[in-house]
Coordinates of C-alpha atoms in Angstrom, one line a residue:
X1 CA 125.5 -90.1 -107.6
X2 CA 124.6 -91.5 -104.1
X3 CA 122.6 -89.2 -101.9
X4 CA 122.4 -89.4 -97.9
X5 CA 119.0 -89.0 -96.3
X6 CA 117.4 -85.5 -96.2
X7 CA 118.7 -83.5 -93.2
X8 CA 114.9 -83.4 -91.7
X9 CA 113.9 -87.1 -92.4
X10 CA 110.9 -86.6 -89.9
X11 CA 109.3 -83.9 -92.2
X12 CA 110.1 -85.8 -95.3
X13 CA 107.9 -88.6 -93.8
X14 CA 105.1 -86.3 -92.9
X15 CA 105.1 -84.8 -96.5
X16 CA 104.9 -88.4 -97.7
X17 CA 102.2 -89.3 -95.6
X18 CA 100.1 -86.4 -96.4
X19 CA 97.3 -86.2 -99.1
X20 CA 99.3 -83.9 -101.5
X21 CA 99.8 -85.5 -104.7
X22 CA 103.1 -85.6 -106.8
X23 CA 103.3 -83.4 -109.7
X24 CA 104.4 -84.4 -113.3
X25 CA 107.4 -87.1 -113.7
X26 CA 110.8 -85.5 -113.7
X27 CA 113.8 -87.3 -115.4
X28 CA 114.9 -90.1 -113.5
X29 CA 118.8 -89.7 -114.7
X30 CA 120.9 -92.8 -115.0
X31 CA 119.9 -95.9 -113.8
X32 CA 123.5 -97.0 -112.8
X33 CA 126.3 -94.5 -111.3
X34 CA 129.0 -93.6 -113.4
X35 CA 131.7 -96.0 -111.5
X36 CA 135.1 -95.1 -112.6
X37 CA 137.4 -97.5 -114.3
X38 CA 137.0 -100.5 -116.7
X39 CA 134.0 -103.1 -116.1
X40 CA 135.3 -106.3 -114.5
X41 CA 133.8 -109.5 -114.9
X42 CA 133.3 -111.4 -111.7
X43 CA 135.7 -114.4 -111.8
X44 CA 134.8 -117.9 -110.9
X45 CA 135.3 -118.7 -107.3
X46 CA 138.1 -120.9 -105.9
X47 CA 136.9 -123.9 -103.7
X48 CA 137.5 -121.9 -100.5
X49 CA 136.0 -118.4 -102.0
X50 CA 132.9 -116.6 -101.5
X51 CA 131.5 -116.6 -104.9
X52 CA 130.4 -113.1 -105.6
X53 CA 129.1 -113.9 -109.1
X54 CA 126.5 -116.3 -108.0
X55 CA 125.8 -114.0 -104.8
X56 CA 125.0 -111.0 -106.8
X57 CA 123.3 -112.7 -109.4
X58 CA 120.5 -114.2 -106.7
X59 CA 120.2 -110.9 -105.3
X60 CA 121.0 -107.5 -107.3
X61 CA 121.6 -108.4 -110.6
X62 CA 119.0 -107.3 -113.6
X63 CA 117.6 -110.2 -115.5
X64 CA 116.5 -108.0 -118.5
X65 CA 118.0 -105.3 -120.5
X66 CA 115.8 -102.6 -119.2
X67 CA 116.7 -103.3 -115.6
X68 CA 113.4 -103.6 -114.2
X69 CA 113.4 -107.4 -113.6
X70 CA 115.6 -108.4 -110.2
X71 CA 115.4 -110.5 -107.3
X72 CA 114.7 -107.5 -105.0
X73 CA 111.2 -105.6 -105.3
X74 CA 111.3 -101.7 -105.9
X75 CA 109.0 -99.1 -106.1
X76 CA 107.8 -98.4 -109.6
X77 CA 110.5 -100.9 -110.8
X78 CA 112.8 -97.8 -110.5
X79 CA 115.5 -99.4 -108.4
X80 CA 117.1 -96.6 -106.6
X81 CA 119.7 -98.6 -104.4
X82 CA 123.3 -98.5 -105.5
X83 CA 125.9 -100.8 -104.0
X84 CA 129.4 -100.7 -103.2
X85 CA 131.2 -103.9 -102.5
X86 CA 133.8 -103.8 -99.7
X87 CA 135.9 -107.2 -100.6
X88 CA 138.2 -108.5 -98.1
X89 CA 140.3 -111.7 -98.2
X90 CA 138.3 -115.1 -99.1
X91 CA 136.4 -113.6 -102.0
X92 CA 136.5 -114.3 -106.0
X93 CA 137.6 -110.7 -106.3
X94 CA 140.9 -109.2 -104.9
X95 CA 140.5 -107.3 -101.7
X96 CA 139.2 -103.7 -102.5
X97 CA 136.4 -101.3 -102.9
X98 CA 134.0 -102.0 -106.1
X99 CA 131.2 -100.2 -107.5
X100 CA 128.7 -103.0 -108.7
X101 CA 126.9 -102.2 -112.0
X102 CA 123.7 -104.8 -111.8
X103 CA 122.4 -104.0 -115.5
X104 CA 125.8 -105.5 -116.9
X105 CA 126.6 -107.5 -113.7
X106 CA 130.1 -105.9 -113.7
X107 CA 132.6 -104.5 -111.0
X108 CA 134.4 -101.2 -111.3
X109 CA 137.4 -101.1 -109.0
X110 CA 137.5 -97.9 -106.7
X111 CA 140.6 -98.4 -104.8
X112 CA 142.4 -101.0 -102.2
X113 CA 141.1 -102.2 -99.3
X114 CA 141.3 -100.0 -96.1
X115 CA 142.9 -101.0 -92.9
X116 CA 140.8 -103.7 -91.0
X117 CA 138.6 -105.0 -93.9
X118 CA 137.3 -108.0 -92.5
X119 CA 137.2 -111.2 -94.6
X120 CA 134.3 -111.6 -97.1
X121 CA 132.2 -109.0 -98.4
X122 CA 130.6 -105.9 -96.8
X123 CA 127.9 -104.4 -99.2
X124 CA 127.1 -100.8 -98.7
X125 CA 123.7 -100.0 -99.8
X126 CA 123.0 -96.2 -100.6
X127 CA 120.4 -94.7 -103.1
X128 CA 120.3 -92.3 -105.8
X129 CA 117.2 -90.4 -104.7
X130 CA 116.1 -88.9 -108.0
X131 CA 115.3 -92.3 -109.5
X132 CA 112.4 -92.7 -107.2
X133 CA 111.6 -88.9 -106.5
X134 CA 111.3 -88.4 -110.4
X135 CA 107.9 -90.4 -110.2
X136 CA 107.1 -90.1 -106.3
X137 CA 108.3 -86.8 -105.8
X138 CA 107.6 -85.8 -102.0
X139 CA 106.6 -89.4 -101.2
X140 CA 110.0 -90.7 -102.5
X141 CA 112.1 -91.1 -99.1
X142 CA 110.0 -93.9 -97.3
X143 CA 109.9 -95.5 -100.5
X144 CA 113.7 -95.3 -101.0
X145 CA 114.0 -96.7 -97.3
X146 CA 112.0 -99.6 -98.0
X147 CA 113.8 -100.2 -101.3
X148 CA 117.0 -100.6 -99.4
X149 CA 115.4 -103.1 -97.1
X150 CA 114.1 -105.2 -100.1
X151 CA 117.8 -104.9 -101.6
X152 CA 119.1 -106.7 -98.4
X153 CA 118.1 -109.7 -100.1
X154 CA 121.8 -110.1 -100.4
X155 CA 121.5 -111.4 -97.0
X156 CA 119.1 -114.4 -98.1
X157 CA 121.3 -114.9 -101.1
X158 CA 124.1 -115.6 -98.8
X159 CA 122.1 -118.3 -96.9
X160 CA 120.9 -119.9 -99.9
X161 CA 124.6 -120.4 -101.1
X162 CA 125.2 -122.0 -97.9
X163 CA 127.4 -119.3 -96.4
X164 CA 128.3 -118.7 -92.8
X165 CA 125.7 -116.9 -91.3
X166 CA 125.5 -113.3 -92.8
X167 CA 125.0 -110.1 -90.8
X168 CA 122.6 -107.6 -91.7
X169 CA 122.7 -104.1 -90.3
X170 CA 119.6 -102.1 -91.2
X171 CA 119.5 -100.1 -88.0
X172 CA 121.8 -97.3 -88.9
X173 CA 124.5 -95.9 -91.3
X174 CA 127.0 -98.1 -93.0
X175 CA 130.8 -97.5 -92.8
X176 CA 130.5 -95.2 -95.8
X177 CA 128.6 -91.8 -95.0
X178 CA 125.8 -92.3 -97.6
X179 CA 125.0 -96.2 -96.8
X180 CA 121.8 -96.7 -95.3
X181 CA 122.3 -100.2 -94.6
X182 CA 125.3 -102.9 -94.6
X183 CA 125.0 -106.6 -95.3
X184 CA 128.3 -108.6 -94.2
X185 CA 128.8 -112.0 -95.5
X186 CA 131.9 -113.9 -94.5
X187 CA 133.6 -116.4 -96.6
X188 CA 132.3 -120.0 -96.8
X189 CA 132.1 -121.6 -93.3
X190 CA 129.4 -123.7 -91.3
X191 CA 126.1 -122.8 -92.7
X192 CA 123.4 -121.5 -90.0
X193 CA 120.2 -123.4 -89.7
X194 CA 118.1 -120.2 -88.9
X195 CA 115.1 -120.0 -91.3
X196 CA 114.3 -119.2 -93.7
X197 CA 116.8 -120.6 -95.8
X198 CA 115.6 -120.3 -99.5
X199 CA 116.7 -122.0 -102.6
X200 CA 118.6 -120.1 -105.3
X201 CA 115.6 -121.1 -107.6
X202 CA 113.3 -119.5 -105.2
X203 CA 115.4 -116.2 -105.2
X204 CA 115.3 -115.7 -109.0
X205 CA 111.3 -116.7 -109.4
X206 CA 110.5 -114.0 -107.0
X207 CA 108.3 -111.6 -108.9
X208 CA 105.7 -109.1 -108.1
X209 CA 102.4 -110.6 -109.3
X210 CA 100.5 -108.0 -111.3
X211 CA 96.7 -107.4 -109.9
X212 CA 94.1 -108.3 -109.4
X213 CA 94.9 -110.9 -106.6
X214 CA 91.6 -112.5 -105.5
X215 CA 91.3 -115.3 -103.3
X216 CA 91.6 -115.5 -99.3
X217 CA 94.7 -117.3 -98.3
X218 CA 94.3 -120.6 -96.4
X219 CA 94.9 -119.9 -92.5
X220 CA 98.1 -121.8 -92.2
X221 CA 99.5 -119.8 -95.2
X222 CA 98.6 -116.5 -94.0
X223 CA 100.1 -117.7 -90.5
X224 CA 103.5 -118.5 -92.2
X225 CA 103.3 -115.3 -93.8
X226 CA 102.8 -113.4 -90.6
X227 CA 105.1 -115.1 -88.4
X228 CA 107.9 -114.9 -91.1
X229 CA 107.3 -111.1 -91.2
X230 CA 106.9 -110.6 -87.3
X231 CA 110.3 -112.5 -86.8
X232 CA 112.3 -110.2 -89.3
X233 CA 110.7 -106.8 -88.6
X234 CA 112.4 -106.1 -85.2
X235 CA 110.6 -104.6 -82.2
X236 CA 109.3 -101.2 -83.5
X237 CA 106.6 -102.9 -85.9
X238 CA 103.4 -104.8 -85.4
X239 CA 102.1 -107.1 -88.1
X240 CA 98.4 -108.1 -88.8
X241 CA 96.5 -109.1 -92.0
X242 CA 93.3 -107.5 -93.5
X243 CA 91.0 -110.1 -94.8
X244 CA 87.4 -110.0 -96.5
X245 CA 85.2 -113.1 -96.9
X246 CA 82.1 -113.7 -94.6
X247 CA 84.0 -112.4 -91.6
X248 CA 86.2 -109.4 -92.8
X249 CA 88.6 -107.9 -90.3
X250 CA 92.2 -107.9 -89.1
X251 CA 94.0 -111.0 -87.8
X252 CA 97.3 -111.4 -86.1
X253 CA 99.2 -114.3 -85.1
X254 CA 98.4 -115.7 -81.7
X255 CA 100.9 -115.1 -78.7
X256 CA 101.8 -119.0 -78.7
X257 CA 102.2 -118.9 -82.7
X258 CA 99.9 -121.5 -82.9
X259 CA 97.1 -119.9 -84.7
X260 CA 95.4 -116.7 -86.0
X261 CA 93.3 -114.4 -83.7
X262 CA 90.8 -111.8 -84.8
X263 CA 91.8 -108.2 -83.4
X264 CA 89.1 -106.0 -85.3
X265 CA 85.9 -106.9 -87.1
X266 CA 84.9 -105.1 -90.3
X267 CA 85.9 -104.5 -94.0
X268 CA 89.1 -102.6 -94.0
X269 CA 90.1 -103.3 -97.6
X270 CA 88.7 -100.4 -99.3
X271 CA 90.0 -97.9 -96.7
X272 CA 93.3 -99.4 -97.5
X273 CA 92.8 -99.1 -101.1
X274 CA 92.2 -95.5 -100.6
X275 CA 95.2 -94.9 -98.3
X276 CA 97.7 -96.8 -100.8
X277 CA 97.6 -93.9 -103.4
X278 CA 94.3 -95.0 -104.4
X279 CA 94.9 -98.3 -105.8
X280 CA 91.5 -99.6 -106.1
X281 CA 92.5 -103.3 -107.0
X282 CA 93.8 -103.8 -103.1
X283 CA 89.8 -103.6 -101.9
X284 CA 89.7 -106.9 -103.9
X285 CA 92.9 -108.6 -102.5
X286 CA 92.6 -111.9 -100.7
X287 CA 94.5 -110.5 -97.8
X288 CA 96.7 -107.6 -97.1
X289 CA 99.5 -108.2 -94.8
X290 CA 100.4 -104.9 -92.9
X291 CA 103.4 -103.4 -91.1
X292 CA 102.4 -100.9 -88.8
X293 CA 104.1 -98.4 -86.2
X294 CA 106.4 -95.5 -86.7
X295 CA 104.6 -92.9 -84.9
X296 CA 104.5 -89.2 -85.9
X297 CA 106.9 -87.9 -83.7
X298 CA 109.6 -90.7 -84.3
X299 CA 113.1 -89.6 -84.8
X300 CA 115.4 -90.1 -87.9
X301 CA 116.9 -92.9 -86.3
X302 CA 113.7 -94.6 -85.6
X303 CA 112.1 -93.9 -89.1
X304 CA 115.3 -95.3 -90.8
X305 CA 115.3 -98.6 -88.6
X306 CA 111.5 -99.1 -89.2
X307 CA 111.3 -98.5 -92.9
X308 CA 114.6 -100.7 -93.6
X309 CA 113.2 -103.5 -91.3
X310 CA 109.8 -103.4 -93.1
X311 CA 111.2 -103.6 -96.5
X312 CA 113.2 -106.6 -95.4
X313 CA 110.6 -108.3 -93.7
X314 CA 108.1 -107.7 -96.4
X315 CA 110.9 -109.3 -98.7
X316 CA 111.0 -112.6 -96.7
X317 CA 107.2 -112.6 -96.3
X318 CA 107.2 -112.6 -100.1
X319 CA 109.1 -115.6 -100.5
X320 CA 107.1 -117.4 -97.8
X321 CA 103.9 -116.7 -99.6
X322 CA 105.3 -117.9 -102.9
X323 CA 106.2 -121.0 -101.1
X324 CA 102.6 -121.3 -100.2
X325 CA 101.5 -121.0 -103.6
X326 CA 100.2 -117.6 -103.0
X327 CA 100.5 -114.4 -105.5
X328 CA 102.0 -111.4 -103.6
X329 CA 102.6 -107.9 -104.5
X330 CA 104.3 -105.6 -102.1
X331 CA 102.6 -102.0 -101.5
X332 CA 104.7 -99.4 -100.4
X333 CA 103.1 -96.0 -100.8
X334 CA 100.8 -94.9 -97.8
X335 CA 99.0 -91.8 -97.2
X336 CA 97.1 -90.8 -94.3
X337 CA 97.4 -94.4 -93.2
X338 CA 96.9 -93.9 -89.5
X339 CA 95.4 -97.3 -88.6
X340 CA 95.6 -96.8 -84.8
X341 CA 93.2 -93.9 -85.1
X342 CA 90.9 -95.7 -87.3
X343 CA 90.6 -98.5 -84.7
X344 CA 90.0 -95.9 -82.0
X345 CA 93.5 -95.5 -80.5
X346 CA 95.2 -92.2 -80.1
X347 CA 95.8 -90.6 -83.5
X348 CA 99.4 -90.2 -84.8
X349 CA 100.8 -93.4 -82.8
X350 CA 100.4 -96.4 -85.2
X351 CA 101.0 -95.6 -89.0
X352 CA 101.3 -98.2 -92.0
X353 CA 104.8 -98.5 -92.9
X354 CA 104.7 -101.1 -95.6
X355 CA 102.5 -104.1 -96.9
X356 CA 102.1 -106.8 -99.1
X357 CA 99.0 -107.9 -100.9
X358 CA 98.1 -111.6 -101.0
X359 CA 95.7 -113.7 -103.0
X360 CA 95.3 -117.2 -104.1
X361 CA 95.2 -116.7 -107.9
X362 CA 97.2 -114.6 -110.2
X363 CA 95.8 -112.0 -112.5
X364 CA 96.6 -114.1 -115.7
X365 CA 94.4 -116.9 -114.3
X366 CA 91.3 -114.9 -114.1
X367 CA 90.8 -115.1 -117.6
X368 CA 91.6 -118.8 -117.9
X369 CA 88.3 -120.6 -119.1

């Protein structure tokens, strides 16, 4: 079943950021909620209908029998996000509420439409926390929020299909009490020119590349990734990239957006590897995009907003990286990662929230003669 966030989200985040290690794995439970009623195939869309079959295949549907491979990233490939489809007029399903099964790509009717249901689709995104907590234990809640932000890939799928501008609401609870975010996709209409507008093939090809990810990205590619993340991440987050090479340090996009500027000198990647649950391969990544903010005294709405935004922004940055031929892998678990304090600022104000490791070569190319 779906679970709302904990009563004390700031305390849960403080625990996740601590050095305490998770215990042994526990059972993850079912990969999909036990939605009632028979599974319904998603019908073909009429010429004026929103094509829910294509929309969900490009955003949430599993591509393999295990359910691990999907267009949206997830910590440990555990995929805790559950989706209720609130269907209004102008869709390929009759109006009503449906539970979505991403493993079988089927919908289960939960009830009729409520009064005031808008035309098109409103996807309510919630989580089954135990799926992620089964492996990450007390480190789970920031990962659950980041995963929900990644699942808002539905927003990009709508753009890829030429929908009228979808509305992403990652800043608070959705219409249902357990929803962490909602995405509203209107029926077909004038498409928005707002970038990025990915192709369906790009969305289906997005994968988290296995480490190592060596090779420093070119400046133009790194600037494009930073710019994409900053545009999508909202006002509560700052973005930088840790690079190595002959001049290691932290880079940001210049205020005029025309290039990169150095904000700190020195090799940061080994420290990042230690902070990221000891993932040693990060020390050899070509670059590490970092979302930073969410101070230690942040309240629950601020924590929710920044983590959802960070997950969504890193998802977009991942697609931008792929467009520039880079290998990329999201990194969501961070402990004691007070970047501001490490740079000499007051402690507790500038924590790493999410990251994207980048390289110019994929792991499988390292062994190519």
